[in-house]
Amino acid sequence: MVAENFKNVLGATFNKRDGVELIKIENKYSSAIITTLGGSVLSYTPKHQQDLLWVSKSAVYDGSKPIRGGIPVCWPWFGKADEQGLPAHGFVRNMIWQLEKIEQYDNGATGVTLVCESDSETKKIWPYEFKLSLNVQVGIYLTLNLTTQNLNDQDIEITEALHTYFSVDDPRGVVVQGLEGSIHIDKLEDSAPEIQRETVEVYPAKDSVYLDQAGKALIEDKGNNRRMVIEKRNSRSSVVWNPGPEIVKGFTDIDDDAWLDFVCVETGNVLDDVVTVAANSEHTLSVQYLILAG
Ligand code: TA6
């Protein structure tokens, strides 16, 4: 239990749900819940606003699989593994991360840093030494900094994503702006990559990758009369996913009608946007979320 070392940190409380450790952060700007399972942020609620994030009512909290929703960390690969039998979206979201520190910043935000490191088990899956840190800053914004430390004397290649489940009123009233000009790969259709010319709608179902997309994006959540701004650094890809009414039926931890409650807009470096982390150096993927009313 992480509480022993941090029980006196202002605004931080610790508890468990089934077998999963939860860290709750509360400050004058917002509150958040972070789990050590996969280093995943499960909730971020600015004062006088609704939660930015969605978590499934049917999520599993026994540690046997990642909690469905919040911000899963996909690393050191995004999507299907190259090798049979390895988990999709990498293996760190199935690991218990260690709480390294909680700190109060001068701007009033609270910082929570979690780490996960290579060991004999991870090296059976992926034969490299690494330290992966997630620094979460909970304040007026929600900021995530995912730092890959390459502890090897050789370069390593990774793909990665912060697979964020945004809570929305209804995907049929959602438009994603800012992906125009990127290279669109539609994973639901077997069509050739094409330049994304328009803003992106997500109904009836969407599973699309946008490569060479390094700029800001914005999710217009018309039903909730809010917009969610996504700023990022060191990311060349975005992914937009909503299973829709049919594909959702294949997920035991998503209720059949729950496709109406979320849209994933994921920030990372995926498919061809591979990141090479030079020997004994590091790379940080950063994303910042801000909710604008109206
Ligand atoms: O990011 C979109 C996606 O790759 C979809 O294809 C779907 O598989 C989704 O992620 C959820 O994947 P998961 O392994 O978390 O069930």
PDB file of C-alpha atoms and ligand atoms in Angstrom:
ATOM      1  CA  MET A   1       0.000   0.000   0.000  1.00  0.00           C
ATOM      2  CA  VAL A   2       1.466   3.309  -1.026  1.00  0.00           C
ATOM      3  CA  ALA A   3      -0.006   5.252   1.904  1.00  0.00           C
ATOM      4  CA  GLU A   4       2.840   4.613   4.379  1.00  0.00           C
ATOM      5  CA  ASN A   5       5.211   7.024   2.661  1.00  0.00           C
ATOM      6  CA  PHE A   6       2.763   9.702   1.594  1.00  0.00           C
ATOM      7  CA  LYS A   7      -0.031   9.853   4.139  1.00  0.00           C
ATOM      8  CA  ASN A   8       0.888  13.385   5.218  1.00  0.00           C
ATOM      9  CA  VAL A   9       0.899  14.923   1.759  1.00  0.00           C
ATOM     10  CA  LEU A  10      -1.815  17.573   1.612  1.00  0.00           C
ATOM     11  CA  GLY A  11      -4.821  16.638  -0.485  1.00  0.00           C
ATOM     12  CA  ALA A  12      -3.759  13.048  -1.115  1.00  0.00           C
ATOM     13  CA  THR A  13      -5.748  10.081   0.181  1.00  0.00           C
ATOM     14  CA  PHE A  14      -5.323   6.401  -0.535  1.00  0.00           C
ATOM     15  CA  ASN A  15      -7.724   3.530  -0.729  1.00  0.00           C
ATOM     16  CA  LYS A  16      -8.401   0.305  -2.558  1.00  0.00           C
ATOM     17  CA  ARG A  17     -11.207  -0.944  -4.767  1.00  0.00           C
ATOM     18  CA  ASP A  18     -11.205  -4.735  -4.897  1.00  0.00           C
ATOM     19  CA  GLY A  19      -7.483  -5.340  -5.359  1.00  0.00           C
ATOM     20  CA  VAL A  20      -6.600  -2.038  -7.007  1.00  0.00           C
ATOM     21  CA  GLU A  21      -4.831   0.837  -5.246  1.00  0.00           C
ATOM     22  CA  LEU A  22      -6.357   4.275  -5.811  1.00  0.00           C
ATOM     23  CA  ILE A  23      -4.734   7.648  -5.109  1.00  0.00           C
ATOM     24  CA  LYS A  24      -7.182  10.537  -4.742  1.00  0.00           C
ATOM     25  CA  ILE A  25      -5.910  14.088  -5.178  1.00  0.00           C
ATOM     26  CA  GLU A  26      -7.910  17.126  -4.117  1.00  0.00           C
ATOM     27  CA  ASN A  27      -6.809  20.783  -4.392  1.00  0.00           C
ATOM     28  CA  LYS A  28      -8.325  24.214  -4.911  1.00  0.00           C
ATOM     29  CA  TYR A  29      -8.590  23.734  -8.693  1.00  0.00           C
ATOM     30  CA  SER A  30      -9.668  20.156  -9.234  1.00  0.00           C
ATOM     31  CA  SER A  31      -9.661  16.559  -8.051  1.00  0.00           C
ATOM     32  CA  ALA A  32      -8.337  13.386  -9.627  1.00  0.00           C
ATOM     33  CA  ILE A  33      -8.109   9.656  -9.074  1.00  0.00           C
ATOM     34  CA  ILE A  34      -5.038   7.720 -10.214  1.00  0.00           C
ATOM     35  CA  THR A  35      -4.469   3.979  -9.903  1.00  0.00           C
ATOM     36  CA  THR A  36      -1.126   2.240  -9.561  1.00  0.00           C
ATOM     37  CA  LEU A  37      -2.524  -0.451 -11.896  1.00  0.00           C
ATOM     38  CA  GLY A  38      -1.002   0.596 -15.198  1.00  0.00           C
ATOM     39  CA  GLY A  39      -0.291   4.116 -13.891  1.00  0.00           C
ATOM     40  CA  SER A  40      -3.692   5.150 -15.159  1.00  0.00           C
ATOM     41  CA  VAL A  41      -5.565   8.391 -14.422  1.00  0.00           C
ATOM     42  CA  LEU A  42      -9.217   7.408 -13.868  1.00  0.00           C
ATOM     43  CA  SER A  43     -10.810  10.749 -13.096  1.00  0.00           C
ATOM     44  CA  TYR A  44     -10.075  14.458 -13.469  1.00  0.00           C
ATOM     45  CA  THR A  45     -12.765  16.887 -12.328  1.00  0.00           C
ATOM     46  CA  PRO A  46     -12.082  20.621 -12.296  1.00  0.00           C
ATOM     47  CA  LYS A  47     -14.101  22.587  -9.699  1.00  0.00           C
ATOM     48  CA  HIS A  48     -17.660  23.336 -10.958  1.00  0.00           C
ATOM     49  CA  GLN A  49     -17.159  21.067 -13.996  1.00  0.00           C
ATOM     50  CA  GLN A  50     -18.012  17.468 -14.917  1.00  0.00           C
ATOM     51  CA  ASP A  51     -15.356  14.765 -15.022  1.00  0.00           C
ATOM     52  CA  LEU A  52     -13.187  15.006 -18.130  1.00  0.00           C
ATOM     53  CA  LEU A  53     -12.860  11.222 -18.236  1.00  0.00           C
ATOM     54  CA  TRP A  54     -15.129   8.200 -18.594  1.00  0.00           C
ATOM     55  CA  VAL A  55     -14.723   4.869 -16.803  1.00  0.00           C
ATOM     56  CA  SER A  56     -16.940   1.909 -17.633  1.00  0.00           C
ATOM     57  CA  LYS A  57     -19.540   0.824 -15.075  1.00  0.00           C
ATOM     58  CA  SER A  58     -18.467  -2.726 -15.973  1.00  0.00           C
ATOM     59  CA  ALA A  59     -14.732  -2.093 -15.496  1.00  0.00           C
ATOM     60  CA  VAL A  60     -12.812  -4.864 -13.717  1.00  0.00           C
ATOM     61  CA  TYR A  61     -10.927  -3.823 -10.551  1.00  0.00           C
ATOM     62  CA  ASP A  62      -9.304  -7.137  -9.618  1.00  0.00           C
ATOM     63  CA  GLY A  63      -6.051  -6.383 -11.438  1.00  0.00           C
ATOM     64  CA  SER A  64      -6.653  -9.133 -14.011  1.00  0.00           C
ATOM     65  CA  LYS A  65      -6.955  -6.572 -16.826  1.00  0.00           C
ATOM     66  CA  PRO A  66      -6.619  -2.809 -17.267  1.00  0.00           C
ATOM     67  CA  ILE A  67      -9.496  -0.762 -15.917  1.00  0.00           C
ATOM     68  CA  ARG A  68     -11.666   0.186 -18.920  1.00  0.00           C
ATOM     69  CA  GLY A  69     -11.580   3.943 -19.252  1.00  0.00           C
ATOM     70  CA  GLY A  70      -9.559   6.832 -17.886  1.00  0.00           C
ATOM     71  CA  ILE A  71      -6.137   7.189 -19.526  1.00  0.00           C
ATOM     72  CA  PRO A  72      -4.487   3.796 -20.150  1.00  0.00           C
ATOM     73  CA  VAL A  73      -0.760   3.972 -20.990  1.00  0.00           C
ATOM     74  CA  CYS A  74       0.014   2.083 -24.192  1.00  0.00           C
ATOM     75  CA  TRP A  75       3.782   1.315 -24.241  1.00  0.00           C
ATOM     76  CA  PRO A  76       6.257   0.136 -25.641  1.00  0.00           C
ATOM     77  CA  TRP A  77       3.955  -0.594 -28.569  1.00  0.00           C
ATOM     78  CA  PHE A  78       0.552   0.678 -29.672  1.00  0.00           C
ATOM     79  CA  GLY A  79      -2.036  -1.703 -31.119  1.00  0.00           C
ATOM     80  CA  LYS A  80      -1.564  -5.396 -31.827  1.00  0.00           C
ATOM     81  CA  ALA A  81       1.759  -6.920 -30.754  1.00  0.00           C
ATOM     82  CA  ASP A  82       4.125  -8.152 -33.494  1.00  0.00           C
ATOM     83  CA  GLU A  83       4.426 -11.439 -31.637  1.00  0.00           C
ATOM     84  CA  GLN A  84       1.573 -13.874 -31.032  1.00  0.00           C
ATOM     85  CA  GLY A  85       0.403 -14.104 -27.434  1.00  0.00           C
ATOM     86  CA  LEU A  86       1.632 -10.653 -26.378  1.00  0.00           C
ATOM     87  CA  PRO A  87      -0.948  -8.095 -25.152  1.00  0.00           C
ATOM     88  CA  ALA A  88      -2.295  -5.350 -27.377  1.00  0.00           C
ATOM     89  CA  HIS A  89      -1.102  -1.847 -26.495  1.00  0.00           C
ATOM     90  CA  GLY A  90       2.049  -3.084 -24.775  1.00  0.00           C
ATOM     91  CA  PHE A  91       2.447  -4.562 -21.317  1.00  0.00           C
ATOM     92  CA  VAL A  92       2.893  -1.666 -18.846  1.00  0.00           C
ATOM     93  CA  ARG A  93      -0.873  -1.129 -18.438  1.00  0.00           C
ATOM     94  CA  ASN A  94      -1.018  -4.583 -16.844  1.00  0.00           C
ATOM     95  CA  MET A  95       1.788  -3.806 -14.363  1.00  0.00           C
ATOM     96  CA  ILE A  96       1.564  -2.324 -10.867  1.00  0.00           C
ATOM     97  CA  TRP A  97       3.502   0.968 -10.969  1.00  0.00           C
ATOM     98  CA  GLN A  98       5.285   2.446  -7.954  1.00  0.00           C
ATOM     99  CA  LEU A  99       4.368   5.840  -6.546  1.00  0.00           C
ATOM    100  CA  GLU A 100       7.620   7.830  -6.641  1.00  0.00           C
ATOM    101  CA  LYS A 101       6.464  11.208  -5.310  1.00  0.00           C
ATOM    102  CA  ILE A 102       3.605  13.578  -4.706  1.00  0.00           C
ATOM    103  CA  GLU A 103       4.391  17.287  -4.686  1.00  0.00           C
ATOM    104  CA  GLN A 104       2.658  20.652  -4.544  1.00  0.00           C
ATOM    105  CA  TYR A 105       3.666  23.084  -7.297  1.00  0.00           C
ATOM    106  CA  ASP A 106       3.832  26.898  -6.860  1.00  0.00           C
ATOM    107  CA  ASN A 107       0.930  27.278  -9.309  1.00  0.00           C
ATOM    108  CA  GLY A 108      -1.316  25.333  -6.927  1.00  0.00           C
ATOM    109  CA  ALA A 109      -1.342  22.128  -8.965  1.00  0.00           C
ATOM    110  CA  THR A 110      -0.488  18.778  -7.406  1.00  0.00           C
ATOM    111  CA  GLY A 111       2.095  16.520  -9.064  1.00  0.00           C
ATOM    112  CA  VAL A 112       1.965  12.738  -8.823  1.00  0.00           C
ATOM    113  CA  THR A 113       4.819  10.714 -10.337  1.00  0.00           C
ATOM    114  CA  LEU A 114       4.523   6.963 -10.876  1.00  0.00           C
ATOM    115  CA  VAL A 115       7.219   4.715 -12.311  1.00  0.00           C
ATOM    116  CA  CYS A 116       7.547   1.235 -13.740  1.00  0.00           C
ATOM    117  CA  GLU A 117      10.859  -0.416 -14.503  1.00  0.00           C
ATOM    118  CA  SER A 118      12.176  -3.389 -16.445  1.00  0.00           C
ATOM    119  CA  ASP A 119      12.713  -6.638 -14.576  1.00  0.00           C
ATOM    120  CA  SER A 120      13.265 -10.303 -15.412  1.00  0.00           C
ATOM    121  CA  GLU A 121       9.574 -10.694 -16.295  1.00  0.00           C
ATOM    122  CA  THR A 122       9.414  -7.720 -18.651  1.00  0.00           C
ATOM    123  CA  LYS A 123      12.634  -8.783 -20.330  1.00  0.00           C
ATOM    124  CA  LYS A 124      11.006 -12.075 -21.303  1.00  0.00           C
ATOM    125  CA  ILE A 125       8.520  -9.989 -23.289  1.00  0.00           C
ATOM    126  CA  TRP A 126      10.733  -7.075 -24.394  1.00  0.00           C
ATOM    127  CA  PRO A 127      14.516  -7.556 -24.002  1.00  0.00           C
ATOM    128  CA  TYR A 128      15.479  -4.034 -22.921  1.00  0.00           C
ATOM    129  CA  GLU A 129      16.252  -2.178 -19.664  1.00  0.00           C
ATOM    130  CA  PHE A 130      13.941   0.790 -19.161  1.00  0.00           C
ATOM    131  CA  LYS A 131      12.451   3.138 -16.612  1.00  0.00           C
ATOM    132  CA  LEU A 132       9.060   4.590 -17.551  1.00  0.00           C
ATOM    133  CA  SER A 133       7.771   7.548 -15.533  1.00  0.00           C
ATOM    134  CA  LEU A 134       4.379   9.199 -15.655  1.00  0.00           C
ATOM    135  CA  ASN A 135       4.188  12.650 -14.099  1.00  0.00           C
ATOM    136  CA  VAL A 136       0.557  13.741 -13.662  1.00  0.00           C
ATOM    137  CA  GLN A 137      -0.139  17.394 -12.852  1.00  0.00           C
ATOM    138  CA  VAL A 138      -3.606  18.024 -11.421  1.00  0.00           C
ATOM    139  CA  GLY A 139      -4.647  21.696 -11.489  1.00  0.00           C
ATOM    140  CA  ILE A 140      -6.515  24.089 -13.784  1.00  0.00           C
ATOM    141  CA  TYR A 141      -5.228  21.783 -16.520  1.00  0.00           C
ATOM    142  CA  LEU A 142      -4.547  18.069 -16.459  1.00  0.00           C
ATOM    143  CA  THR A 143      -1.017  17.474 -17.731  1.00  0.00           C
ATOM    144  CA  LEU A 144       0.651  14.111 -18.326  1.00  0.00           C
ATOM    145  CA  ASN A 145       4.369  13.696 -19.059  1.00  0.00           C
ATOM    146  CA  LEU A 146       5.321  10.125 -20.046  1.00  0.00           C
ATOM    147  CA  THR A 147       9.111   9.757 -19.963  1.00  0.00           C
ATOM    148  CA  THR A 148      10.911   6.784 -21.468  1.00  0.00           C
ATOM    149  CA  GLN A 149      14.439   6.288 -20.116  1.00  0.00           C
ATOM    150  CA  ASN A 150      16.485   4.011 -22.354  1.00  0.00           C
ATOM    151  CA  LEU A 151      18.946   2.316 -19.985  1.00  0.00           C
ATOM    152  CA  ASN A 152      20.651   0.343 -22.738  1.00  0.00           C
ATOM    153  CA  ASP A 153      23.865   0.995 -24.662  1.00  0.00           C
ATOM    154  CA  GLN A 154      21.843   0.722 -27.853  1.00  0.00           C
ATOM    155  CA  ASP A 155      18.970   2.705 -29.379  1.00  0.00           C
ATOM    156  CA  ILE A 156      15.457   1.361 -28.844  1.00  0.00           C
ATOM    157  CA  GLU A 157      12.310   1.911 -30.898  1.00  0.00           C
ATOM    158  CA  ILE A 158       8.898   2.400 -29.322  1.00  0.00           C
ATOM    159  CA  THR A 159       5.376   3.330 -30.238  1.00  0.00           C
ATOM    160  CA  GLU A 160       3.153   4.729 -27.483  1.00  0.00           C
ATOM    161  CA  ALA A 161      -0.140   6.422 -26.677  1.00  0.00           C
ATOM    162  CA  LEU A 162      -2.080   7.944 -23.825  1.00  0.00           C
ATOM    163  CA  HIS A 163      -5.375   6.240 -24.678  1.00  0.00           C
ATOM    164  CA  THR A 164      -7.748   8.815 -23.195  1.00  0.00           C
ATOM    165  CA  TYR A 165     -11.473   8.032 -22.779  1.00  0.00           C
ATOM    166  CA  PHE A 166     -13.246  11.409 -22.776  1.00  0.00           C
ATOM    167  CA  SER A 167     -16.695  11.553 -21.164  1.00  0.00           C
ATOM    168  CA  VAL A 168     -19.204  13.009 -23.659  1.00  0.00           C
ATOM    169  CA  ASP A 169     -22.962  13.541 -23.694  1.00  0.00           C
ATOM    170  CA  ASP A 170     -23.423  11.661 -26.996  1.00  0.00           C
ATOM    171  CA  PRO A 171     -20.833  10.804 -29.685  1.00  0.00           C
ATOM    172  CA  ARG A 172     -23.424  11.843 -32.285  1.00  0.00           C
ATOM    173  CA  GLY A 173     -22.869  15.408 -31.125  1.00  0.00           C
ATOM    174  CA  VAL A 174     -19.075  15.258 -31.095  1.00  0.00           C
ATOM    175  CA  VAL A 175     -16.685  16.815 -33.616  1.00  0.00           C
ATOM    176  CA  VAL A 176     -12.882  16.604 -33.351  1.00  0.00           C
ATOM    177  CA  GLN A 177     -11.054  19.597 -34.793  1.00  0.00           C
ATOM    178  CA  GLY A 178      -7.341  19.960 -35.523  1.00  0.00           C
ATOM    179  CA  LEU A 179      -6.661  16.694 -37.336  1.00  0.00           C
ATOM    180  CA  GLU A 180      -7.046  18.269 -40.758  1.00  0.00           C
ATOM    181  CA  GLY A 181      -3.965  17.851 -42.979  1.00  0.00           C
ATOM    182  CA  SER A 182      -2.811  14.662 -41.242  1.00  0.00           C
ATOM    183  CA  ILE A 183      -2.594  11.244 -42.902  1.00  0.00           C
ATOM    184  CA  HIS A 184      -5.799   9.366 -42.067  1.00  0.00           C
ATOM    185  CA  ILE A 185      -5.769   5.577 -41.784  1.00  0.00           C
ATOM    186  CA  ASP A 186      -9.249   4.137 -41.300  1.00  0.00           C
ATOM    187  CA  LYS A 187      -8.872   0.884 -39.352  1.00  0.00           C
ATOM    188  CA  LEU A 188     -12.516  -0.054 -39.945  1.00  0.00           C
ATOM    189  CA  GLU A 189     -12.258   0.206 -43.728  1.00  0.00           C
ATOM    190  CA  ASP A 190      -9.598  -1.424 -45.861  1.00  0.00           C
ATOM    191  CA  SER A 191      -8.958   1.835 -47.671  1.00  0.00           C
ATOM    192  CA  ALA A 192      -5.655   3.483 -48.560  1.00  0.00           C
ATOM    193  CA  PRO A 193      -4.307   6.235 -46.301  1.00  0.00           C
ATOM    194  CA  GLU A 194      -5.588   9.655 -47.329  1.00  0.00           C
ATOM    195  CA  ILE A 195      -5.096  13.289 -46.300  1.00  0.00           C
ATOM    196  CA  GLN A 196      -7.689  14.258 -43.673  1.00  0.00           C
ATOM    197  CA  ARG A 197      -9.462  17.239 -45.159  1.00  0.00           C
ATOM    198  CA  GLU A 198     -12.401  17.827 -42.766  1.00  0.00           C
ATOM    199  CA  THR A 199     -13.044  17.894 -39.051  1.00  0.00           C
ATOM    200  CA  VAL A 200     -13.712  14.389 -37.678  1.00  0.00           C
ATOM    201  CA  GLU A 201     -17.077  12.996 -36.633  1.00  0.00           C
ATOM    202  CA  VAL A 202     -17.178   9.775 -34.647  1.00  0.00           C
ATOM    203  CA  TYR A 203     -20.660   8.298 -35.299  1.00  0.00           C
ATOM    204  CA  PRO A 204     -21.679   5.490 -36.079  1.00  0.00           C
ATOM    205  CA  ALA A 205     -18.291   3.957 -35.210  1.00  0.00           C
ATOM    206  CA  LYS A 206     -14.726   5.205 -35.587  1.00  0.00           C
ATOM    207  CA  ASP A 207     -11.322   3.595 -35.326  1.00  0.00           C
ATOM    208  CA  SER A 208      -8.923   5.917 -37.102  1.00  0.00           C
ATOM    209  CA  VAL A 209      -5.254   6.814 -36.860  1.00  0.00           C
ATOM    210  CA  TYR A 210      -4.005  10.263 -37.846  1.00  0.00           C
ATOM    211  CA  LEU A 211      -0.296  10.335 -38.616  1.00  0.00           C
ATOM    212  CA  ASP A 212       1.989  13.342 -39.011  1.00  0.00           C
ATOM    213  CA  GLN A 213      -0.377  15.228 -36.696  1.00  0.00           C
ATOM    214  CA  ALA A 214       1.677  17.265 -34.244  1.00  0.00           C
ATOM    215  CA  GLY A 215      -0.646  20.155 -33.424  1.00  0.00           C
ATOM    216  CA  LYS A 216      -3.425  21.023 -31.034  1.00  0.00           C
ATOM    217  CA  ALA A 217      -6.797  19.279 -31.218  1.00  0.00           C
ATOM    218  CA  LEU A 218     -10.207  20.131 -29.794  1.00  0.00           C
ATOM    219  CA  ILE A 219     -13.192  17.938 -28.974  1.00  0.00           C
ATOM    220  CA  GLU A 220     -16.516  19.691 -29.314  1.00  0.00           C
ATOM    221  CA  ASP A 221     -18.955  17.978 -26.912  1.00  0.00           C
ATOM    222  CA  LYS A 222     -22.132  19.752 -28.001  1.00  0.00           C
ATOM    223  CA  GLY A 223     -24.492  17.870 -25.676  1.00  0.00           C
ATOM    224  CA  ASN A 224     -22.507  18.927 -22.603  1.00  0.00           C
ATOM    225  CA  ASN A 225     -21.968  22.410 -24.017  1.00  0.00           C
ATOM    226  CA  ARG A 226     -18.225  22.079 -23.549  1.00  0.00           C
ATOM    227  CA  ARG A 227     -15.012  21.824 -25.527  1.00  0.00           C
ATOM    228  CA  MET A 228     -11.944  19.841 -24.476  1.00  0.00           C
ATOM    229  CA  VAL A 229      -8.632  21.228 -25.677  1.00  0.00           C
ATOM    230  CA  ILE A 230      -5.707  18.846 -26.288  1.00  0.00           C
ATOM    231  CA  GLU A 231      -2.225  20.409 -26.460  1.00  0.00           C
ATOM    232  CA  LYS A 232       0.742  18.094 -26.896  1.00  0.00           C
ATOM    233  CA  ARG A 233       4.535  17.863 -27.266  1.00  0.00           C
ATOM    234  CA  ASN A 234       6.663  15.172 -28.913  1.00  0.00           C
ATOM    235  CA  SER A 235       3.610  13.457 -30.387  1.00  0.00           C
ATOM    236  CA  ARG A 236       3.117  12.946 -34.110  1.00  0.00           C
ATOM    237  CA  SER A 237      -0.027  10.829 -34.000  1.00  0.00           C
ATOM    238  CA  SER A 238      -3.597  10.897 -32.769  1.00  0.00           C
ATOM    239  CA  VAL A 239      -6.138   8.082 -32.696  1.00  0.00           C
ATOM    240  CA  VAL A 240      -9.935   8.487 -32.564  1.00  0.00           C
ATOM    241  CA  TRP A 241     -12.050   5.557 -31.380  1.00  0.00           C
ATOM    242  CA  ASN A 242     -15.627   4.872 -30.543  1.00  0.00           C
ATOM    243  CA  PRO A 243     -16.910   1.303 -31.001  1.00  0.00           C
ATOM    244  CA  GLY A 244     -20.478   2.322 -31.855  1.00  0.00           C
ATOM    245  CA  PRO A 245     -23.526   0.107 -31.187  1.00  0.00           C
ATOM    246  CA  GLU A 246     -22.244  -3.045 -32.893  1.00  0.00           C
ATOM    247  CA  ILE A 247     -18.512  -3.350 -32.103  1.00  0.00           C
ATOM    248  CA  VAL A 248     -19.233  -2.478 -28.444  1.00  0.00           C
ATOM    249  CA  LYS A 249     -20.944  -5.871 -28.076  1.00  0.00           C
ATOM    250  CA  GLY A 250     -17.531  -7.537 -28.266  1.00  0.00           C
ATOM    251  CA  PHE A 251     -16.330  -5.854 -25.056  1.00  0.00           C
ATOM    252  CA  THR A 252     -17.336  -7.554 -21.787  1.00  0.00           C
ATOM    253  CA  ASP A 253     -16.251  -4.505 -19.756  1.00  0.00           C
ATOM    254  CA  ILE A 254     -18.311  -1.985 -21.733  1.00  0.00           C
ATOM    255  CA  ASP A 255     -22.129  -2.051 -21.398  1.00  0.00           C
ATOM    256  CA  ASP A 256     -23.902  -2.300 -24.765  1.00  0.00           C
ATOM    257  CA  ASP A 257     -25.295   1.239 -24.477  1.00  0.00           C
ATOM    258  CA  ALA A 258     -22.102   2.761 -23.031  1.00  0.00           C
ATOM    259  CA  TRP A 259     -20.673   3.598 -26.471  1.00  0.00           C
ATOM    260  CA  LEU A 260     -22.947   6.621 -26.119  1.00  0.00           C
ATOM    261  CA  ASP A 261     -20.905   7.933 -23.161  1.00  0.00           C
ATOM    262  CA  PHE A 262     -17.339   8.288 -24.426  1.00  0.00           C
ATOM    263  CA  VAL A 263     -14.998   9.105 -27.279  1.00  0.00           C
ATOM    264  CA  CYS A 264     -11.321   8.165 -27.247  1.00  0.00           C
ATOM    265  CA  VAL A 265      -8.927  10.756 -28.650  1.00  0.00           C
ATOM    266  CA  GLU A 266      -5.508   9.298 -28.048  1.00  0.00           C
ATOM    267  CA  THR A 267      -2.201  11.149 -28.138  1.00  0.00           C
ATOM    268  CA  GLY A 268       1.042   9.408 -28.980  1.00  0.00           C
ATOM    269  CA  ASN A 269       3.390   8.082 -31.624  1.00  0.00           C
ATOM    270  CA  VAL A 270       1.844   5.083 -33.373  1.00  0.00           C
ATOM    271  CA  LEU A 271       2.244   2.902 -36.511  1.00  0.00           C
ATOM    272  CA  ASP A 272       4.767   4.623 -38.793  1.00  0.00           C
ATOM    273  CA  ASP A 273       5.403   7.417 -36.253  1.00  0.00           C
ATOM    274  CA  VAL A 274       7.932   5.248 -34.412  1.00  0.00           C
ATOM    275  CA  VAL A 275      10.133   6.966 -31.810  1.00  0.00           C
ATOM    276  CA  THR A 276      13.828   6.048 -31.624  1.00  0.00           C
ATOM    277  CA  VAL A 277      15.181   6.658 -28.115  1.00  0.00           C
ATOM    278  CA  ALA A 278      18.955   6.861 -28.367  1.00  0.00           C
ATOM    279  CA  ALA A 279      21.152   4.750 -26.105  1.00  0.00           C
ATOM    280  CA  ASN A 280      21.240   5.983 -22.505  1.00  0.00           C
ATOM    281  CA  SER A 281      18.902   8.888 -23.247  1.00  0.00           C
ATOM    282  CA  GLU A 282      15.238   9.714 -22.748  1.00  0.00           C
ATOM    283  CA  HIS A 283      12.087  10.862 -24.579  1.00  0.00           C
ATOM    284  CA  THR A 284       9.027  12.545 -23.047  1.00  0.00           C
ATOM    285  CA  LEU A 285       5.551  12.516 -24.583  1.00  0.00           C
ATOM    286  CA  SER A 286       3.440  15.310 -23.075  1.00  0.00           C
ATOM    287  CA  VAL A 287      -0.241  16.148 -23.272  1.00  0.00           C
ATOM    288  CA  GLN A 288      -2.318  18.821 -21.564  1.00  0.00           C
ATOM    289  CA  TYR A 289      -6.111  18.898 -21.288  1.00  0.00           C
ATOM    290  CA  LEU A 290      -8.275  21.935 -20.599  1.00  0.00           C
ATOM    291  CA  ILE A 291     -12.085  22.038 -20.468  1.00  0.00           C
ATOM    292  CA  LEU A 292     -13.751  25.159 -21.897  1.00  0.00           C
ATOM    293  CA  ALA A 293     -17.429  25.715 -21.107  1.00  0.00           C
ATOM    294  CA  GLY A 294     -19.725  26.762 -23.952  1.00  0.00           C
TER     295      GLY A 294
HETATM  296  O1  TA6 B   1      -7.154   2.847 -29.921  1.00  0.00           O
HETATM  297  C1  TA6 B   1      -8.205   2.166 -30.561  1.00  0.00           C
HETATM  298  C2  TA6 B   1      -8.074   0.678 -30.258  1.00  0.00           C
HETATM  299  O2  TA6 B   1      -6.864   0.184 -30.775  1.00  0.00           O
HETATM  300  C3  TA6 B   1      -9.299  -0.023 -30.844  1.00  0.00           C
HETATM  301  O3  TA6 B   1      -8.960  -0.749 -32.010  1.00  0.00           O
HETATM  302  C4  TA6 B   1      -9.778  -0.920 -29.693  1.00  0.00           C
HETATM  303  O4  TA6 B   1      -9.102  -2.147 -29.715  1.00  0.00           O
HETATM  304  C5  TA6 B   1      -9.369  -0.063 -28.493  1.00  0.00           C
HETATM  305  O5  TA6 B   1      -8.077   0.448 -28.840  1.00  0.00           O
HETATM  306  C6  TA6 B   1      -9.401  -0.750 -27.157  1.00  0.00           C
HETATM  307  O6  TA6 B   1      -8.336  -1.669 -27.061  1.00  0.00           O
HETATM  308  P1  TA6 B   1      -8.186  -2.528 -25.681  1.00  0.00           P
HETATM  309  O7  TA6 B   1      -6.976  -3.398 -25.908  1.00  0.00           O
HETATM  310  O8  TA6 B   1      -7.986  -1.544 -24.573  1.00  0.00           O
HETATM  311  O9  TA6 B   1      -9.479  -3.266 -25.534  1.00  0.00           O
END
